[in-house]
Amino acid sequence: MVKSEAVHKSFGHVEVLKGIDLEVKTGEVFCIVGPSGSGKSTFLRCINHLEKINAGRLYVDGTLVGYREKGGRLYELRDREVAAQRRDIGMVFQRFNLFPHMTAVENVMEAPVQVKRTPRSEARRRATELLDRVGLADKVDSYPAQLSGGQQQRVAIARALAMDPKLMLFDEPTSALDPELVGEVLDVMKALARDGMTMVVVTHEMGFAREVGDSLVFMDGGVVVESGDPKDVLGNPQHERTKSFLSKVL
Ligand code: ADP
Ligand code: MG
């Protein structure tokens, strides 16, 4: 579902991604862990067209991200083509960024109505189903300010699912939550994984990574330091940098 070949990304003179190679298989939960500043968010943002890579190749579902290859040369996609690629990818951020003036159901139906031109009645029916799926059937008409952080994050997940993505990206989805609210969001993510969604999850929740993750990479300084089965990498890290990081977070 995702293939990254020697992906590089710099901001000015600062190289943040120094050649990322990895592969996310369809249907798997792929966890990315690593210290702050190691490039985890930047990598997710490259997958979702929020940043452009400087070198290497990035593919989603077999299609080159942001470019067309022709005669060995790369041509940037037009805005409309980029929008079409982005439509297949759902993203959930640390901060929920819901529209504050819209109810939960209006937040979830917004993109299908605006982007896909889904009729409002149908979009509302589907959004209600999705809110039910994330355990918020009774909060359909609540405004974000009336919801807890965990509930808001579950609305954000439902909103991402409303576009029927084939890939979901999560960037530290529970880091901004009070500890007692983390579990309800992880439970929704676990259910999504069980339903077969392909998920790339940047997280500090090592319990989640161990229990739900199919693969895990440890990133540091813009490179993948080690990768493998989450139980192996977390339980028996091979590199000094991984050991040192895990000793601080576990
Ligand atoms: P992580 O998510 O692992 O904490 P990030 O991908 O957010 O790391 O950031 C990696 C590095 O890139 C950091 O040093 C950060 O300051 C830098 N960085 C991220 N985005 C930008 C940007 N838009 N402009 C300049 N530097 C950036
Ligand atoms: Mg980050």
PDB file of C-alpha atoms and ligand atoms in Angstrom:
ATOM      1  CA  MET A   1       0.000   0.000   0.000  1.00  0.00           C
ATOM      2  CA  VAL A   2       2.946   2.324   0.701  1.00  0.00           C
ATOM      3  CA  LYS A   3       6.422   1.982  -0.712  1.00  0.00           C
ATOM      4  CA  SER A   4       9.154   4.427   0.166  1.00  0.00           C
ATOM      5  CA  GLU A   5      12.438   4.231  -1.709  1.00  0.00           C
ATOM      6  CA  ALA A   6      15.309   6.445  -0.553  1.00  0.00           C
ATOM      7  CA  VAL A   7      12.949   9.303   0.281  1.00  0.00           C
ATOM      8  CA  HIS A   8      14.724  12.547   1.129  1.00  0.00           C
ATOM      9  CA  LYS A   9      13.198  15.759   2.428  1.00  0.00           C
ATOM     10  CA  SER A  10      14.964  18.989   3.360  1.00  0.00           C
ATOM     11  CA  PHE A  11      13.717  22.261   4.742  1.00  0.00           C
ATOM     12  CA  GLY A  12      16.189  24.817   3.456  1.00  0.00           C
ATOM     13  CA  HIS A  13      19.606  23.419   4.282  1.00  0.00           C
ATOM     14  CA  VAL A  14      18.310  21.062   6.941  1.00  0.00           C
ATOM     15  CA  GLU A  15      17.873  17.500   5.748  1.00  0.00           C
ATOM     16  CA  VAL A  16      15.048  15.993   7.781  1.00  0.00           C
ATOM     17  CA  LEU A  17      14.522  12.705   5.907  1.00  0.00           C
ATOM     18  CA  LYS A  18      17.820  11.150   4.839  1.00  0.00           C
ATOM     19  CA  GLY A  19      16.709   8.226   2.716  1.00  0.00           C
ATOM     20  CA  ILE A  20      13.670   6.420   4.070  1.00  0.00           C
ATOM     21  CA  ASP A  21      13.119   2.889   2.764  1.00  0.00           C
ATOM     22  CA  LEU A  22      10.076   0.985   3.927  1.00  0.00           C
ATOM     23  CA  GLU A  23       7.062  -0.926   2.731  1.00  0.00           C
ATOM     24  CA  VAL A  24       3.571  -1.019   4.230  1.00  0.00           C
ATOM     25  CA  LYS A  25       1.520  -4.018   3.160  1.00  0.00           C
ATOM     26  CA  THR A  26      -2.194  -3.820   2.459  1.00  0.00           C
ATOM     27  CA  GLY A  27      -4.253  -4.494   5.568  1.00  0.00           C
ATOM     28  CA  GLU A  28      -1.433  -4.095   8.052  1.00  0.00           C
ATOM     29  CA  VAL A  29      -0.934  -1.800  11.016  1.00  0.00           C
ATOM     30  CA  PHE A  30       2.461  -0.196  10.530  1.00  0.00           C
ATOM     31  CA  CYS A  31       3.821   1.678  13.546  1.00  0.00           C
ATOM     32  CA  ILE A  32       6.473   4.381  13.488  1.00  0.00           C
ATOM     33  CA  VAL A  33       8.194   5.248  16.748  1.00  0.00           C
ATOM     34  CA  GLY A  34      11.127   7.482  17.529  1.00  0.00           C
ATOM     35  CA  PRO A  35      12.233  10.597  19.388  1.00  0.00           C
ATOM     36  CA  SER A  36      10.831  14.053  18.774  1.00  0.00           C
ATOM     37  CA  GLY A  37      12.364  15.685  15.703  1.00  0.00           C
ATOM     38  CA  SER A  38      13.305  12.409  14.003  1.00  0.00           C
ATOM     39  CA  GLY A  39      11.103  13.136  10.960  1.00  0.00           C
ATOM     40  CA  LYS A  40       8.036  10.975  11.696  1.00  0.00           C
ATOM     41  CA  SER A  41       5.450  13.681  11.015  1.00  0.00           C
ATOM     42  CA  THR A  42       7.334  14.909   7.967  1.00  0.00           C
ATOM     43  CA  PHE A  43       7.270  11.414   6.505  1.00  0.00           C
ATOM     44  CA  LEU A  44       3.495  11.074   7.040  1.00  0.00           C
ATOM     45  CA  ARG A  45       2.996  14.545   5.547  1.00  0.00           C
ATOM     46  CA  CYS A  46       4.937  13.474   2.437  1.00  0.00           C
ATOM     47  CA  ILE A  47       2.620  10.484   1.990  1.00  0.00           C
ATOM     48  CA  ASN A  48      -0.375  12.807   2.207  1.00  0.00           C
ATOM     49  CA  HIS A  49       0.979  15.548  -0.129  1.00  0.00           C
ATOM     50  CA  LEU A  50       1.357  18.070   2.692  1.00  0.00           C
ATOM     51  CA  GLU A  51       5.084  18.128   1.884  1.00  0.00           C
ATOM     52  CA  LYS A  52       6.959  17.409  -1.340  1.00  0.00           C
ATOM     53  CA  ILE A  53       9.907  15.043  -1.298  1.00  0.00           C
ATOM     54  CA  ASN A  54      13.253  16.191  -2.731  1.00  0.00           C
ATOM     55  CA  ALA A  55      14.552  12.817  -3.870  1.00  0.00           C
ATOM     56  CA  GLY A  56      13.579   9.181  -3.954  1.00  0.00           C
ATOM     57  CA  ARG A  57      10.280   7.591  -4.826  1.00  0.00           C
ATOM     58  CA  LEU A  58       7.102   7.330  -2.813  1.00  0.00           C
ATOM     59  CA  TYR A  59       4.222   5.112  -3.949  1.00  0.00           C
ATOM     60  CA  VAL A  60       0.724   4.668  -2.551  1.00  0.00           C
ATOM     61  CA  ASP A  61      -1.145   1.638  -3.846  1.00  0.00           C
ATOM     62  CA  GLY A  62       1.329   1.293  -6.700  1.00  0.00           C
ATOM     63  CA  THR A  63       0.960   4.897  -7.848  1.00  0.00           C
ATOM     64  CA  LEU A  64       3.758   7.459  -7.603  1.00  0.00           C
ATOM     65  CA  VAL A  65       2.819  10.192  -5.107  1.00  0.00           C
ATOM     66  CA  GLY A  66       2.658  13.695  -6.594  1.00  0.00           C
ATOM     67  CA  TYR A  67       4.475  12.903  -9.849  1.00  0.00           C
ATOM     68  CA  ARG A  68       4.065  11.178 -13.170  1.00  0.00           C
ATOM     69  CA  GLU A  69       7.015   9.289 -14.623  1.00  0.00           C
ATOM     70  CA  LYS A  70       7.489   9.568 -18.361  1.00  0.00           C
ATOM     71  CA  GLY A  71      10.543   8.635 -20.357  1.00  0.00           C
ATOM     72  CA  GLY A  72      12.610   8.364 -17.169  1.00  0.00           C
ATOM     73  CA  ARG A  73      11.691  11.909 -16.101  1.00  0.00           C
ATOM     74  CA  LEU A  74       9.321  13.052 -13.371  1.00  0.00           C
ATOM     75  CA  TYR A  75       6.576  15.584 -13.946  1.00  0.00           C
ATOM     76  CA  GLU A  76       4.628  17.154 -11.086  1.00  0.00           C
ATOM     77  CA  LEU A  77       0.950  16.311 -11.008  1.00  0.00           C
ATOM     78  CA  ARG A  78      -1.635  19.055 -11.432  1.00  0.00           C
ATOM     79  CA  ASP A  79      -3.595  20.226  -8.391  1.00  0.00           C
ATOM     80  CA  ARG A  80      -6.643  18.282  -9.513  1.00  0.00           C
ATOM     81  CA  GLU A  81      -4.617  15.056  -9.799  1.00  0.00           C
ATOM     82  CA  VAL A  82      -3.033  15.642  -6.390  1.00  0.00           C
ATOM     83  CA  ALA A  83      -6.501  16.160  -4.905  1.00  0.00           C
ATOM     84  CA  ALA A  84      -7.629  12.857  -6.432  1.00  0.00           C
ATOM     85  CA  GLN A  85      -4.669  11.031  -4.834  1.00  0.00           C
ATOM     86  CA  ARG A  86      -5.283  12.672  -1.449  1.00  0.00           C
ATOM     87  CA  ARG A  87      -8.925  11.611  -1.465  1.00  0.00           C
ATOM     88  CA  ASP A  88      -7.847   7.994  -0.908  1.00  0.00           C
ATOM     89  CA  ILE A  89      -5.889   8.831   2.248  1.00  0.00           C
ATOM     90  CA  GLY A  90      -7.383   9.676   5.624  1.00  0.00           C
ATOM     91  CA  MET A  91      -5.293  11.479   8.210  1.00  0.00           C
ATOM     92  CA  VAL A  92      -5.788  11.980  11.915  1.00  0.00           C
ATOM     93  CA  PHE A  93      -3.606  14.500  13.744  1.00  0.00           C
ATOM     94  CA  GLN A  94      -2.605  14.986  17.349  1.00  0.00           C
ATOM     95  CA  ARG A  95      -4.993  17.945  17.522  1.00  0.00           C
ATOM     96  CA  PHE A  96      -8.435  17.062  16.311  1.00  0.00           C
ATOM     97  CA  ASN A  97      -9.049  20.273  14.293  1.00  0.00           C
ATOM     98  CA  LEU A  98     -12.792  19.806  13.972  1.00  0.00           C
ATOM     99  CA  PHE A  99     -14.825  22.707  12.598  1.00  0.00           C
ATOM    100  CA  PRO A 100     -16.016  24.345  15.853  1.00  0.00           C
ATOM    101  CA  HIS A 101     -19.205  25.802  14.368  1.00  0.00           C
ATOM    102  CA  MET A 102     -20.405  22.426  13.062  1.00  0.00           C
ATOM    103  CA  THR A 103     -21.947  19.528  14.947  1.00  0.00           C
ATOM    104  CA  ALA A 104     -20.278  16.111  14.983  1.00  0.00           C
ATOM    105  CA  VAL A 105     -22.420  14.814  12.119  1.00  0.00           C
ATOM    106  CA  GLU A 106     -21.872  18.002  10.088  1.00  0.00           C
ATOM    107  CA  ASN A 107     -18.107  17.650  10.561  1.00  0.00           C
ATOM    108  CA  VAL A 108     -18.224  14.073   9.275  1.00  0.00           C
ATOM    109  CA  MET A 109     -20.467  14.812   6.267  1.00  0.00           C
ATOM    110  CA  GLU A 110     -18.587  17.951   5.176  1.00  0.00           C
ATOM    111  CA  ALA A 111     -15.991  16.385   2.875  1.00  0.00           C
ATOM    112  CA  PRO A 112     -18.352  13.921   1.143  1.00  0.00           C
ATOM    113  CA  VAL A 113     -20.782  16.793   0.442  1.00  0.00           C
ATOM    114  CA  GLN A 114     -18.162  19.358  -0.621  1.00  0.00           C
ATOM    115  CA  VAL A 115     -15.616  17.145  -2.347  1.00  0.00           C
ATOM    116  CA  LYS A 116     -17.586  14.155  -3.587  1.00  0.00           C
ATOM    117  CA  ARG A 117     -20.896  15.992  -4.116  1.00  0.00           C
ATOM    118  CA  THR A 118     -22.706  13.305  -2.135  1.00  0.00           C
ATOM    119  CA  PRO A 119     -26.348  14.364  -1.557  1.00  0.00           C
ATOM    120  CA  ARG A 120     -26.745  15.769   1.980  1.00  0.00           C
ATOM    121  CA  SER A 121     -29.335  13.197   3.092  1.00  0.00           C
ATOM    122  CA  GLU A 122     -27.134  10.301   2.026  1.00  0.00           C
ATOM    123  CA  ALA A 123     -24.007  11.917   3.526  1.00  0.00           C
ATOM    124  CA  ARG A 124     -25.865  12.459   6.815  1.00  0.00           C
ATOM    125  CA  ARG A 125     -27.031   8.837   6.929  1.00  0.00           C
ATOM    126  CA  ARG A 126     -23.491   7.569   6.300  1.00  0.00           C
ATOM    127  CA  ALA A 127     -21.970  10.036   8.819  1.00  0.00           C
ATOM    128  CA  THR A 128     -24.447   8.858  11.460  1.00  0.00           C
ATOM    129  CA  GLU A 129     -23.393   5.259  10.798  1.00  0.00           C
ATOM    130  CA  LEU A 130     -19.728   6.201  11.132  1.00  0.00           C
ATOM    131  CA  LEU A 131     -20.336   8.045  14.404  1.00  0.00           C
ATOM    132  CA  ASP A 132     -22.141   4.941  15.648  1.00  0.00           C
ATOM    133  CA  ARG A 133     -19.100   2.888  14.641  1.00  0.00           C
ATOM    134  CA  VAL A 134     -16.799   5.052  16.783  1.00  0.00           C
ATOM    135  CA  GLY A 135     -19.228   4.827  19.710  1.00  0.00           C
ATOM    136  CA  LEU A 136     -20.769   8.287  19.395  1.00  0.00           C
ATOM    137  CA  ALA A 137     -24.333   7.536  18.281  1.00  0.00           C
ATOM    138  CA  ASP A 138     -25.617   9.789  21.083  1.00  0.00           C
ATOM    139  CA  LYS A 139     -23.322  12.726  20.171  1.00  0.00           C
ATOM    140  CA  VAL A 140     -24.356  13.208  16.555  1.00  0.00           C
ATOM    141  CA  ASP A 141     -25.744  16.707  17.167  1.00  0.00           C
ATOM    142  CA  SER A 142     -23.138  17.850  19.715  1.00  0.00           C
ATOM    143  CA  TYR A 143     -20.659  20.617  18.932  1.00  0.00           C
ATOM    144  CA  PRO A 144     -16.921  19.948  19.431  1.00  0.00           C
ATOM    145  CA  ALA A 145     -16.829  22.204  22.507  1.00  0.00           C
ATOM    146  CA  GLN A 146     -19.437  19.938  24.133  1.00  0.00           C
ATOM    147  CA  LEU A 147     -17.250  16.837  23.618  1.00  0.00           C
ATOM    148  CA  SER A 148     -14.251  15.501  25.526  1.00  0.00           C
ATOM    149  CA  GLY A 149     -10.882  15.280  23.766  1.00  0.00           C
ATOM    150  CA  GLY A 150     -11.332  11.546  23.275  1.00  0.00           C
ATOM    151  CA  GLN A 151     -14.773  12.046  21.769  1.00  0.00           C
ATOM    152  CA  GLN A 152     -13.468  14.800  19.487  1.00  0.00           C
ATOM    153  CA  GLN A 153     -10.674  12.544  18.292  1.00  0.00           C
ATOM    154  CA  ARG A 154     -13.196   9.792  17.550  1.00  0.00           C
ATOM    155  CA  VAL A 155     -15.218  12.294  15.487  1.00  0.00           C
ATOM    156  CA  ALA A 156     -11.982  13.131  13.650  1.00  0.00           C
ATOM    157  CA  ILE A 157     -11.491   9.421  12.876  1.00  0.00           C
ATOM    158  CA  ALA A 158     -15.090   9.127  11.627  1.00  0.00           C
ATOM    159  CA  ARG A 159     -14.523  12.241   9.504  1.00  0.00           C
ATOM    160  CA  ALA A 160     -11.436  10.688   7.893  1.00  0.00           C
ATOM    161  CA  LEU A 161     -13.337   7.442   7.246  1.00  0.00           C
ATOM    162  CA  ALA A 162     -16.181   9.306   5.547  1.00  0.00           C
ATOM    163  CA  MET A 163     -14.132   9.594   2.362  1.00  0.00           C
ATOM    164  CA  ASP A 164     -13.675   5.787   2.225  1.00  0.00           C
ATOM    165  CA  PRO A 165      -9.874   5.958   2.331  1.00  0.00           C
ATOM    166  CA  LYS A 166      -7.779   2.951   1.413  1.00  0.00           C
ATOM    167  CA  LEU A 167      -5.068   4.138   3.802  1.00  0.00           C
ATOM    168  CA  MET A 168      -5.291   5.861   7.186  1.00  0.00           C
ATOM    169  CA  LEU A 169      -2.419   7.894   8.651  1.00  0.00           C
ATOM    170  CA  PHE A 170      -2.361   8.633  12.373  1.00  0.00           C
ATOM    171  CA  ASP A 171       0.108  11.180  13.757  1.00  0.00           C
ATOM    172  CA  GLU A 172       0.284  10.700  17.534  1.00  0.00           C
ATOM    173  CA  PRO A 173      -3.518  10.554  17.777  1.00  0.00           C
ATOM    174  CA  THR A 174      -3.535  10.173  21.557  1.00  0.00           C
ATOM    175  CA  SER A 175      -0.655  12.454  22.566  1.00  0.00           C
ATOM    176  CA  ALA A 176      -2.863  15.472  23.304  1.00  0.00           C
ATOM    177  CA  LEU A 177      -5.374  13.501  25.372  1.00  0.00           C
ATOM    178  CA  ASP A 178      -5.755  13.198  29.109  1.00  0.00           C
ATOM    179  CA  PRO A 179      -4.532   9.715  30.097  1.00  0.00           C
ATOM    180  CA  GLU A 180      -8.005   8.425  30.954  1.00  0.00           C
ATOM    181  CA  LEU A 181      -9.224   9.221  27.409  1.00  0.00           C
ATOM    182  CA  VAL A 182      -6.437   7.437  25.517  1.00  0.00           C
ATOM    183  CA  GLY A 183      -8.034   3.980  25.756  1.00  0.00           C
ATOM    184  CA  GLU A 184     -11.285   4.868  23.989  1.00  0.00           C
ATOM    185  CA  VAL A 185      -9.375   6.219  20.959  1.00  0.00           C
ATOM    186  CA  LEU A 186      -7.022   3.227  20.833  1.00  0.00           C
ATOM    187  CA  ASP A 187     -10.069   0.922  21.013  1.00  0.00           C
ATOM    188  CA  VAL A 188     -11.560   2.576  17.922  1.00  0.00           C
ATOM    189  CA  MET A 189      -8.218   2.187  16.132  1.00  0.00           C
ATOM    190  CA  LYS A 190      -8.037  -1.488  17.148  1.00  0.00           C
ATOM    191  CA  ALA A 191     -11.526  -2.090  15.733  1.00  0.00           C
ATOM    192  CA  LEU A 192     -10.512  -0.373  12.510  1.00  0.00           C
ATOM    193  CA  ALA A 193      -7.437  -2.600  12.287  1.00  0.00           C
ATOM    194  CA  ARG A 194      -9.576  -5.698  12.854  1.00  0.00           C
ATOM    195  CA  ASP A 195     -11.800  -4.591   9.977  1.00  0.00           C
ATOM    196  CA  GLY A 196      -8.727  -4.714   7.725  1.00  0.00           C
ATOM    197  CA  MET A 197      -7.887  -1.024   7.284  1.00  0.00           C
ATOM    198  CA  THR A 198      -4.290  -0.320   6.281  1.00  0.00           C
ATOM    199  CA  MET A 199      -2.922   2.040   8.932  1.00  0.00           C
ATOM    200  CA  VAL A 200       0.352   3.897   9.442  1.00  0.00           C
ATOM    201  CA  VAL A 201       0.496   4.982  13.056  1.00  0.00           C
ATOM    202  CA  VAL A 202       3.052   7.305  14.615  1.00  0.00           C
ATOM    203  CA  THR A 203       2.712   6.662  18.318  1.00  0.00           C
ATOM    204  CA  HIS A 204       4.345   6.567  21.714  1.00  0.00           C
ATOM    205  CA  GLU A 205       1.822   3.949  22.849  1.00  0.00           C
ATOM    206  CA  MET A 206       4.135   0.953  22.918  1.00  0.00           C
ATOM    207  CA  GLY A 207       1.383  -1.287  24.298  1.00  0.00           C
ATOM    208  CA  PHE A 208      -0.740  -0.544  21.243  1.00  0.00           C
ATOM    209  CA  ALA A 209       2.219  -1.083  18.908  1.00  0.00           C
ATOM    210  CA  ARG A 210       3.025  -4.426  20.503  1.00  0.00           C
ATOM    211  CA  GLU A 211      -0.562  -5.656  20.616  1.00  0.00           C
ATOM    212  CA  VAL A 212      -1.975  -4.327  17.332  1.00  0.00           C
ATOM    213  CA  GLY A 213       1.058  -3.550  15.161  1.00  0.00           C
ATOM    214  CA  ASP A 214       2.091  -5.919  12.382  1.00  0.00           C
ATOM    215  CA  SER A 215       5.313  -4.047  11.628  1.00  0.00           C
ATOM    216  CA  LEU A 216       7.272  -1.338  13.367  1.00  0.00           C
ATOM    217  CA  VAL A 217      10.113   0.977  12.451  1.00  0.00           C
ATOM    218  CA  PHE A 218      12.245   2.964  14.836  1.00  0.00           C
ATOM    219  CA  MET A 219      13.268   6.294  13.297  1.00  0.00           C
ATOM    220  CA  ASP A 220      16.000   8.594  14.527  1.00  0.00           C
ATOM    221  CA  GLY A 221      17.712  11.525  12.821  1.00  0.00           C
ATOM    222  CA  GLY A 222      15.803  11.095   9.562  1.00  0.00           C
ATOM    223  CA  VAL A 223      16.634   7.440   8.993  1.00  0.00           C
ATOM    224  CA  VAL A 224      15.049   4.099   9.839  1.00  0.00           C
ATOM    225  CA  VAL A 225      17.383   2.679  12.458  1.00  0.00           C
ATOM    226  CA  GLU A 226      15.683  -0.687  12.753  1.00  0.00           C
ATOM    227  CA  SER A 227      12.503  -2.409  11.747  1.00  0.00           C
ATOM    228  CA  GLY A 228      10.636  -5.655  12.175  1.00  0.00           C
ATOM    229  CA  ASP A 229       7.914  -7.327  14.190  1.00  0.00           C
ATOM    230  CA  PRO A 230       6.916  -4.886  16.957  1.00  0.00           C
ATOM    231  CA  LYS A 231       7.387  -7.557  19.616  1.00  0.00           C
ATOM    232  CA  ASP A 232      10.969  -8.152  18.449  1.00  0.00           C
ATOM    233  CA  VAL A 233      11.992  -4.515  18.004  1.00  0.00           C
ATOM    234  CA  LEU A 234      10.429  -3.420  21.289  1.00  0.00           C
ATOM    235  CA  GLY A 235      11.347  -6.541  23.238  1.00  0.00           C
ATOM    236  CA  ASN A 236      14.826  -7.079  21.895  1.00  0.00           C
ATOM    237  CA  PRO A 237      16.166  -3.921  20.236  1.00  0.00           C
ATOM    238  CA  GLN A 238      19.449  -4.402  18.376  1.00  0.00           C
ATOM    239  CA  HIS A 239      20.719  -0.841  18.124  1.00  0.00           C
ATOM    240  CA  GLU A 240      22.040   1.367  20.887  1.00  0.00           C
ATOM    241  CA  ARG A 241      19.819   4.286  19.803  1.00  0.00           C
ATOM    242  CA  THR A 242      16.691   2.118  19.948  1.00  0.00           C
ATOM    243  CA  LYS A 243      17.636   0.748  23.365  1.00  0.00           C
ATOM    244  CA  SER A 244      18.261   4.218  24.706  1.00  0.00           C
ATOM    245  CA  PHE A 245      14.944   5.566  23.350  1.00  0.00           C
ATOM    246  CA  LEU A 246      12.911   2.628  24.633  1.00  0.00           C
ATOM    247  CA  SER A 247      14.485   2.816  28.060  1.00  0.00           C
ATOM    248  CA  LYS A 248      13.081   6.355  28.300  1.00  0.00           C
ATOM    249  CA  VAL A 249       9.530   5.645  27.081  1.00  0.00           C
ATOM    250  CA  LEU A 250       8.763   2.132  28.375  1.00  0.00           C
TER     251      LEU A 250
HETATM  252  P1  ADP B   1       8.791  14.256  14.566  1.00  0.00           P
HETATM  253  O1  ADP B   1       7.389  14.162  14.061  1.00  0.00           O
HETATM  254  O2  ADP B   1       9.536  12.966  14.518  1.00  0.00           O
HETATM  255  O3  ADP B   1       8.865  14.879  15.930  1.00  0.00           O
HETATM  256  P2  ADP B   1       9.100  16.245  12.500  1.00  0.00           P
HETATM  257  O4  ADP B   1       8.911  15.524  11.220  1.00  0.00           O
HETATM  258  O5  ADP B   1       7.969  17.048  13.003  1.00  0.00           O
HETATM  259  O6  ADP B   1       9.617  15.218  13.607  1.00  0.00           O
HETATM  260  O7  ADP B   1      10.327  17.235  12.366  1.00  0.00           O
HETATM  261  C1  ADP B   1      11.603  16.796  11.964  1.00  0.00           C
HETATM  262  C2  ADP B   1      12.530  18.009  11.852  1.00  0.00           C
HETATM  263  O8  ADP B   1      12.092  18.816  10.770  1.00  0.00           O
HETATM  264  C3  ADP B   1      12.509  18.898  13.073  1.00  0.00           C
HETATM  265  O9  ADP B   1      13.821  19.324  13.309  1.00  0.00           O
HETATM  266  C4  ADP B   1      11.636  20.045  12.663  1.00  0.00           C
HETATM  267  O10 ADP B   1      12.000  21.224  13.313  1.00  0.00           O
HETATM  268  C5  ADP B   1      11.893  20.136  11.178  1.00  0.00           C
HETATM  269  N1  ADP B   1      10.741  20.666  10.426  1.00  0.00           N
HETATM  270  C6  ADP B   1       9.524  20.089  10.310  1.00  0.00           C
HETATM  271  N2  ADP B   1       8.690  20.807   9.541  1.00  0.00           N
HETATM  272  C7  ADP B   1       9.415  21.899   9.158  1.00  0.00           C
HETATM  273  C8  ADP B   1       9.145  23.039   8.327  1.00  0.00           C
HETATM  274  N3  ADP B   1       7.946  23.194   7.732  1.00  0.00           N
HETATM  275  N4  ADP B   1      10.127  23.940   8.149  1.00  0.00           N
HETATM  276  C9  ADP B   1      11.340  23.773   8.717  1.00  0.00           C
HETATM  277  N5  ADP B   1      11.669  22.731   9.499  1.00  0.00           N
HETATM  278  C10 ADP B   1      10.737  21.803   9.714  1.00  0.00           C
HETATM  279 MG    MG B   2       5.588  14.604  14.964  1.00  0.00          MG
END
